[in-house]
PDB file of C-alpha atoms in Angstrom:
ATOM      1  CA  MET Q   1     -58.011-109.032 -18.790  1.00 38.00           C
ATOM      2  CA  PRO Q   2     -55.968-111.934 -17.389  1.00 42.00           C
ATOM      3  CA  ASP Q   3     -52.720-110.739 -18.999  1.00 53.00           C
ATOM      4  CA  LEU Q   4     -52.646-107.626 -16.844  1.00 64.00           C
ATOM      5  CA  LYS Q   5     -50.797-107.726 -13.531  1.00 88.00           C
ATOM      6  CA  ARG Q   6     -51.611-105.692 -10.466  1.00 93.00           C
ATOM      7  CA  LEU Q   7     -49.110-103.024  -9.505  1.00 95.00           C
ATOM      8  CA  LEU Q   8     -49.334-101.523  -6.040  1.00 96.00           C
ATOM      9  CA  LEU Q   9     -48.802 -97.770  -5.907  1.00 96.00           C
ATOM     10  CA  ALA Q  10     -47.438 -97.325  -2.410  1.00 95.00           C
ATOM     11  CA  THR Q  11     -48.577 -93.834  -1.470  1.00 93.00           C
ATOM     12  CA  THR Q  12     -51.481 -92.224   0.339  1.00 89.00           C
ATOM     13  CA  ASN Q  13     -50.759 -88.818  -1.212  1.00 88.00           C
ATOM     14  CA  PRO Q  14     -53.659 -88.020  -3.595  1.00 89.00           C
ATOM     15  CA  GLY Q  15     -51.421 -85.730  -5.654  1.00 86.00           C
ATOM     16  CA  LYS Q  16     -48.948 -88.551  -6.242  1.00 90.00           C
ATOM     17  CA  VAL Q  17     -51.745 -91.010  -7.037  1.00 91.00           C
ATOM     18  CA  SER Q  18     -52.998 -88.644  -9.728  1.00 90.00           C
ATOM     19  CA  GLU Q  19     -49.531 -88.114 -11.210  1.00 90.00           C
ATOM     20  CA  TYR Q  20     -48.629 -91.795 -11.215  1.00 92.00           C
ATOM     21  CA  THR Q  21     -51.927 -92.734 -12.826  1.00 90.00           C
ATOM     22  CA  GLU Q  22     -50.834 -90.622 -15.793  1.00 91.00           C
ATOM     23  CA  LEU Q  23     -47.178 -91.661 -15.670  1.00 93.00           C
ATOM     24  CA  LEU Q  24     -48.067 -95.369 -15.666  1.00 92.00           C
ATOM     25  CA  ALA Q  25     -50.414 -95.086 -18.644  1.00 90.00           C
ATOM     26  CA  GLY Q  26     -49.607 -97.621 -21.337  1.00 90.00           C
ATOM     27  CA  LEU Q  27     -48.077-100.206 -19.011  1.00 91.00           C
ATOM     28  CA  ARG Q  28     -49.905-103.535 -19.035  1.00 89.00           C
ATOM     29  CA  VAL Q  29     -50.755-103.350 -15.352  1.00 91.00           C
ATOM     30  CA  ILE Q  30     -53.774-102.747 -13.180  1.00 92.00           C
ATOM     31  CA  VAL Q  31     -52.725 -99.986 -10.798  1.00 93.00           C
ATOM     32  CA  THR Q  32     -53.904-100.595  -7.240  1.00 94.00           C
ATOM     33  CA  THR Q  33     -53.685 -98.097  -4.382  1.00 94.00           C
ATOM     34  CA  LEU Q  34     -52.989 -98.943  -0.748  1.00 95.00           C
ATOM     35  CA  LYS Q  35     -56.627 -98.234   0.080  1.00 93.00           C
ATOM     36  CA  GLU Q  36     -57.852-100.522  -2.675  1.00 94.00           C
ATOM     37  CA  ALA Q  37     -55.499-103.238  -1.421  1.00 94.00           C
ATOM     38  CA  GLY Q  38     -56.923-102.846   2.089  1.00 94.00           C
ATOM     39  CA  ILE Q  39     -53.573-101.779   3.534  1.00 95.00           C
ATOM     40  CA  ARG Q  40     -53.787 -99.277   6.385  1.00 93.00           C
ATOM     41  CA  ASP Q  41     -50.261 -99.671   7.724  1.00 92.00           C
ATOM     42  CA  ILE Q  42     -48.157 -96.512   7.620  1.00 90.00           C
ATOM     43  CA  VAL Q  43     -44.446 -97.038   7.039  1.00 92.00           C
ATOM     44  CA  GLU Q  44     -42.326 -94.795   9.232  1.00 89.00           C
ATOM     45  CA  GLU Q  45     -39.820 -93.005   7.019  1.00 90.00           C
ATOM     46  CA  THR Q  46     -36.775 -93.642   9.173  1.00 92.00           C
ATOM     47  CA  GLY Q  47     -34.198 -93.501   6.391  1.00 93.00           C
ATOM     48  CA  VAL Q  48     -31.573 -90.778   6.427  1.00 94.00           C
ATOM     49  CA  THR Q  49     -31.765 -90.402   2.654  1.00 96.00           C
ATOM     50  CA  ILE Q  50     -34.569 -90.188   0.112  1.00 97.00           C
ATOM     51  CA  GLU Q  51     -33.351 -93.446  -1.462  1.00 97.00           C
ATOM     52  CA  GLU Q  52     -33.473 -95.310   1.852  1.00 97.00           C
ATOM     53  CA  ASN Q  53     -37.063 -94.210   2.441  1.00 97.00           C
ATOM     54  CA  ALA Q  54     -38.180 -95.216  -1.063  1.00 97.00           C
ATOM     55  CA  ILE Q  55     -36.628 -98.667  -0.673  1.00 97.00           C
ATOM     56  CA  LEU Q  56     -38.093 -99.089   2.815  1.00 97.00           C
ATOM     57  CA  LYS Q  57     -41.602 -98.297   1.592  1.00 97.00           C
ATOM     58  CA  ALA Q  58     -41.352-100.477  -1.510  1.00 97.00           C
ATOM     59  CA  ARG Q  59     -40.106-103.512   0.420  1.00 97.00           C
ATOM     60  CA  THR Q  60     -42.597-103.160   3.271  1.00 97.00           C
ATOM     61  CA  TYR Q  61     -45.669-102.632   1.112  1.00 97.00           C
ATOM     62  CA  SER Q  62     -44.682-105.405  -1.302  1.00 96.00           C
ATOM     63  CA  ASP Q  63     -44.342-107.783   1.640  1.00 96.00           C
ATOM     64  CA  LEU Q  64     -47.720-106.690   3.022  1.00 95.00           C
ATOM     65  CA  SER Q  65     -49.540-106.983  -0.297  1.00 95.00           C
ATOM     66  CA  GLY Q  66     -47.720-109.745  -2.128  1.00 95.00           C
ATOM     67  CA  LEU Q  67     -47.761-107.485  -5.196  1.00 95.00           C
ATOM     68  CA  LEU Q  68     -45.296-105.877  -7.543  1.00 96.00           C
ATOM     69  CA  THR Q  69     -44.855-102.471  -5.892  1.00 97.00           C
ATOM     70  CA  ILE Q  70     -43.522 -99.034  -6.697  1.00 97.00           C
ATOM     71  CA  ALA Q  71     -42.828 -96.471  -4.012  1.00 97.00           C
ATOM     72  CA  ASP Q  72     -41.053 -93.177  -4.054  1.00 96.00           C
ATOM     73  CA  ASP Q  73     -39.620 -90.607  -1.779  1.00 96.00           C
ATOM     74  CA  SER Q  74     -38.925 -87.093  -2.898  1.00 95.00           C
ATOM     75  CA  GLY Q  75     -37.695 -83.866  -1.448  1.00 96.00           C
ATOM     76  CA  LEU Q  76     -36.818 -80.263  -2.084  1.00 98.00           C
ATOM     77  CA  GLU Q  77     -33.196 -79.235  -1.639  1.00 98.00           C
ATOM     78  CA  VAL Q  78     -32.516 -75.512  -1.213  1.00 98.00           C
ATOM     79  CA  ASP Q  79     -28.859 -74.579  -1.632  1.00 98.00           C
ATOM     80  CA  ALA Q  80     -28.978 -71.459   0.565  1.00 98.00           C
ATOM     81  CA  LEU Q  81     -30.320 -73.629   3.404  1.00 97.00           C
ATOM     82  CA  GLY Q  82     -27.644 -76.294   3.117  1.00 97.00           C
ATOM     83  CA  GLY Q  83     -29.972 -78.696   1.313  1.00 97.00           C
ATOM     84  CA  GLU Q  84     -32.987 -78.253   3.577  1.00 96.00           C
ATOM     85  CA  PRO Q  85     -35.665 -79.473   3.814  1.00 97.00           C
ATOM     86  CA  GLY Q  86     -34.357 -82.508   1.902  1.00 96.00           C
ATOM     87  CA  VAL Q  87     -35.416 -85.857   3.306  1.00 95.00           C
ATOM     88  CA  ARG Q  88     -37.708 -84.062   5.776  1.00 93.00           C
ATOM     89  CA  SER Q  89     -39.620 -82.145   3.091  1.00 94.00           C
ATOM     90  CA  ALA Q  90     -43.002 -83.647   3.982  1.00 89.00           C
ATOM     91  CA  ARG Q  91     -42.487 -82.948   7.691  1.00 87.00           C
ATOM     92  CA  TYR Q  92     -40.540 -79.705   7.489  1.00 90.00           C
ATOM     93  CA  ALA Q  93     -40.366 -77.770  10.756  1.00 85.00           C
ATOM     94  CA  GLY Q  94     -43.290 -79.752  12.105  1.00 87.00           C
ATOM     95  CA  ALA Q  95     -45.763 -77.958   9.833  1.00 83.00           C
ATOM     96  CA  SER Q  96     -48.922 -79.944   9.130  1.00 86.00           C
ATOM     97  CA  THR Q  97     -49.928 -78.355   5.802  1.00 93.00           C
ATOM     98  CA  ALA Q  98     -48.174 -77.652   2.518  1.00 93.00           C
ATOM     99  CA  GLU Q  99     -49.092 -73.979   2.797  1.00 94.00           C
ATOM    100  CA  ALA Q 100     -47.451 -73.741   6.215  1.00 95.00           C
ATOM    101  CA  ARG Q 101     -44.295 -75.495   5.018  1.00 95.00           C
ATOM    102  CA  ASN Q 102     -44.080 -73.173   2.024  1.00 96.00           C
ATOM    103  CA  GLN Q 103     -44.399 -70.119   4.242  1.00 96.00           C
ATOM    104  CA  ILE Q 104     -41.730 -71.354   6.649  1.00 96.00           C
ATOM    105  CA  LEU Q 105     -39.386 -71.845   3.716  1.00 96.00           C
ATOM    106  CA  LEU Q 106     -40.150 -68.404   2.286  1.00 97.00           C
ATOM    107  CA  ASP Q 107     -39.558 -66.812   5.689  1.00 97.00           C
ATOM    108  CA  LYS Q 108     -36.157 -68.528   5.986  1.00 97.00           C
ATOM    109  CA  LEU Q 109     -35.183 -67.197   2.566  1.00 97.00           C
ATOM    110  CA  ASN Q 110     -36.359 -63.656   3.232  1.00 96.00           C
ATOM    111  CA  GLY Q 111     -33.688 -61.234   2.018  1.00 96.00           C
ATOM    112  CA  ILE Q 112     -31.831 -63.866  -0.016  1.00 97.00           C
ATOM    113  CA  PRO Q 113     -31.357 -62.536  -3.588  1.00 96.00           C
ATOM    114  CA  PRO Q 114     -32.793 -64.500  -6.544  1.00 93.00           C
ATOM    115  CA  ALA Q 115     -29.408 -65.723  -7.761  1.00 95.00           C
ATOM    116  CA  GLN Q 116     -28.843 -67.460  -4.416  1.00 97.00           C
ATOM    117  CA  ARG Q 117     -32.270 -69.139  -4.190  1.00 98.00           C
ATOM    118  CA  THR Q 118     -31.340 -72.125  -6.368  1.00 98.00           C
ATOM    119  CA  ALA Q 119     -33.005 -75.409  -5.509  1.00 98.00           C
ATOM    120  CA  ARG Q 120     -33.970 -78.771  -6.905  1.00 98.00           C
ATOM    121  CA  PHE Q 121     -36.598 -81.407  -6.474  1.00 98.00           C
ATOM    122  CA  ARG Q 122     -35.157 -84.908  -6.102  1.00 98.00           C
ATOM    123  CA  CYS Q 123     -37.098 -88.161  -6.493  1.00 97.00           C
ATOM    124  CA  VAL Q 124     -36.130 -91.796  -6.060  1.00 98.00           C
ATOM    125  CA  ILE Q 125     -38.552 -94.490  -7.236  1.00 98.00           C
ATOM    126  CA  ALA Q 126     -38.082 -98.020  -5.896  1.00 98.00           C
ATOM    127  CA  VAL Q 127     -39.535-101.060  -7.671  1.00 97.00           C
ATOM    128  CA  THR Q 128     -39.776-104.523  -6.158  1.00 96.00           C
ATOM    129  CA  GLY Q 129     -41.944-107.590  -5.755  1.00 94.00           C
ATOM    130  CA  PRO Q 130     -42.153-110.563  -3.399  1.00 92.00           C
ATOM    131  CA  GLY Q 131     -38.761-112.255  -3.248  1.00 91.00           C
ATOM    132  CA  LEU Q 132     -37.197-109.779  -5.676  1.00 94.00           C
ATOM    133  CA  ALA Q 133     -34.330-107.350  -5.286  1.00 95.00           C
ATOM    134  CA  VAL Q 134     -35.167-103.644  -5.186  1.00 96.00           C
ATOM    135  CA  GLU Q 135     -34.339-101.581  -8.266  1.00 97.00           C
ATOM    136  CA  THR Q 136     -34.293 -97.780  -8.160  1.00 98.00           C
ATOM    137  CA  SER Q 137     -34.502 -94.817 -10.512  1.00 98.00           C
ATOM    138  CA  GLU Q 138     -33.468 -91.306  -9.448  1.00 98.00           C
ATOM    139  CA  ALA Q 139     -33.949 -87.904 -11.089  1.00 98.00           C
ATOM    140  CA  THR Q 140     -33.887 -84.203 -10.272  1.00 98.00           C
ATOM    141  CA  CYS Q 141     -35.541 -81.035 -11.522  1.00 98.00           C
ATOM    142  CA  GLU Q 142     -33.503 -77.850 -11.174  1.00 97.00           C
ATOM    143  CA  GLY Q 143     -35.073 -74.508 -10.345  1.00 98.00           C
ATOM    144  CA  ALA Q 144     -35.243 -71.799  -7.716  1.00 98.00           C
ATOM    145  CA  ILE Q 145     -37.470 -70.731  -4.855  1.00 98.00           C
ATOM    146  CA  ALA Q 146     -39.708 -67.822  -5.844  1.00 97.00           C
ATOM    147  CA  LYS Q 147     -40.634 -65.043  -3.416  1.00 95.00           C
ATOM    148  CA  SER Q 148     -44.333 -65.901  -3.409  1.00 95.00           C
ATOM    149  CA  PRO Q 149     -46.596 -68.798  -4.423  1.00 96.00           C
ATOM    150  CA  LEU Q 150     -48.407 -68.966  -7.759  1.00 97.00           C
ATOM    151  CA  GLY Q 151     -50.521 -71.609  -9.462  1.00 96.00           C
ATOM    152  CA  THR Q 152     -53.063 -74.159  -8.370  1.00 94.00           C
ATOM    153  CA  ASN Q 153     -51.936 -77.330 -10.145  1.00 92.00           C
ATOM    154  CA  GLY Q 154     -49.719 -79.822  -8.370  1.00 86.00           C
ATOM    155  CA  PHE Q 155     -49.111 -80.014  -4.641  1.00 91.00           C
ATOM    156  CA  GLY Q 156     -46.515 -79.535  -1.916  1.00 94.00           C
ATOM    157  CA  TYR Q 157     -43.812 -77.006  -2.803  1.00 97.00           C
ATOM    158  CA  ASP Q 158     -44.956 -76.681  -6.436  1.00 97.00           C
ATOM    159  CA  PRO Q 159     -46.404 -73.136  -6.013  1.00 97.00           C
ATOM    160  CA  ILE Q 160     -43.046 -71.688  -4.896  1.00 98.00           C
ATOM    161  CA  PHE Q 161     -40.754 -73.706  -7.185  1.00 98.00           C
ATOM    162  CA  HIS Q 162     -39.762 -71.558 -10.155  1.00 98.00           C
ATOM    163  CA  ILE Q 163     -38.493 -73.241 -13.320  1.00 97.00           C
ATOM    164  CA  PRO Q 164     -36.307 -70.760 -15.237  1.00 94.00           C
ATOM    165  CA  LYS Q 165     -36.619 -72.408 -18.645  1.00 91.00           C
ATOM    166  CA  THR Q 166     -40.413 -72.097 -18.514  1.00 94.00           C
ATOM    167  CA  GLY Q 167     -40.653 -68.822 -16.589  1.00 95.00           C
ATOM    168  CA  LEU Q 168     -43.367 -70.459 -14.486  1.00 97.00           C
ATOM    169  CA  ARG Q 169     -43.871 -72.070 -11.107  1.00 97.00           C
ATOM    170  CA  MET Q 170     -44.300 -75.841 -11.103  1.00 97.00           C
ATOM    171  CA  ALA Q 171     -47.914 -75.314  -9.978  1.00 97.00           C
ATOM    172  CA  GLN Q 172     -48.637 -73.240 -13.098  1.00 97.00           C
ATOM    173  CA  LEU Q 173     -47.833 -76.104 -15.470  1.00 97.00           C
ATOM    174  CA  SER Q 174     -50.428 -78.487 -16.831  1.00 95.00           C
ATOM    175  CA  SER Q 175     -50.154 -82.078 -15.632  1.00 91.00           C
ATOM    176  CA  ARG Q 176     -48.713 -83.097 -18.992  1.00 92.00           C
ATOM    177  CA  GLU Q 177     -46.118 -80.308 -18.957  1.00 95.00           C
ATOM    178  CA  LYS Q 178     -45.139 -81.116 -15.391  1.00 94.00           C
ATOM    179  CA  ASN Q 179     -44.738 -84.832 -16.056  1.00 93.00           C
ATOM    180  CA  LEU Q 180     -42.327 -84.114 -18.911  1.00 94.00           C
ATOM    181  CA  ILE Q 181     -39.871 -82.115 -16.812  1.00 95.00           C
ATOM    182  CA  SER Q 182     -40.498 -82.949 -13.165  1.00 96.00           C
ATOM    183  CA  HIS Q 183     -38.249 -85.034 -10.952  1.00 97.00           C
ATOM    184  CA  ARG Q 184     -41.020 -87.616 -10.582  1.00 96.00           C
ATOM    185  CA  GLY Q 185     -41.763 -87.740 -14.289  1.00 96.00           C
ATOM    186  CA  LYS Q 186     -38.105 -88.245 -15.184  1.00 97.00           C
ATOM    187  CA  ALA Q 187     -37.593 -90.839 -12.426  1.00 97.00           C
ATOM    188  CA  MET Q 188     -40.644 -92.744 -13.672  1.00 96.00           C
ATOM    189  CA  ALA Q 189     -39.251 -92.700 -17.216  1.00 96.00           C
ATOM    190  CA  GLY Q 190     -36.270 -94.580 -15.795  1.00 97.00           C
ATOM    191  CA  ALA Q 191     -38.472 -96.866 -13.698  1.00 96.00           C
ATOM    192  CA  ARG Q 192     -40.794 -97.947 -16.534  1.00 95.00           C
ATOM    193  CA  PRO Q 193     -38.263-100.425 -17.983  1.00 94.00           C
ATOM    194  CA  LEU Q 194     -37.727-101.817 -14.471  1.00 93.00           C
ATOM    195  CA  VAL Q 195     -41.458-102.452 -14.111  1.00 93.00           C
ATOM    196  CA  GLU Q 196     -41.792-103.847 -17.628  1.00 91.00           C
ATOM    197  CA  ALA Q 197     -38.978-106.316 -16.987  1.00 90.00           C
ATOM    198  CA  LEU Q 198     -40.978-107.790 -14.109  1.00 87.00           C
ATOM    199  CA  LEU Q 199     -44.273-108.186 -15.968  1.00 82.00           C
TER     200      LEU Q 199
END
């Protein structure tokens, strides 16, 4: 299929790989992972914002691969915690597992009433290629932090992120349902035209 271009998906997170495989369906691209491209380099996320980290990863991995590249950074912002964990969501409090990070967050919110547990997921997707400027797409998903985890779909903070309009945790949604309302799904909807313009 010579009319298909390779698109590097710049993440090592298997949950994100699975989601993006669905979100990129229909684009005339051959999606390639970092592993498939033979790239072992890990980009240090030194940005102070989610957008800075997304751009940093997109530029670095595009330079390393020579391919059209999409990268994202995302985070959970909890209002009662002043926006924590935010840009440090994947490394929150030094915890090495999603379960540990979730528990730390729940412990910090212990005693906080439901009305004050508002939160949002934020995602920025960066798209670039060799010699090209970086374009970005940003989206959020509003919700609240539940008092306990539920659900087995998804990853990260999904089991404790309650979505009022569905009455469910993010981890209780099917992949299709999640992609329609999630921060990543909405950001990718904005990023698709950016990718298509480069094909």
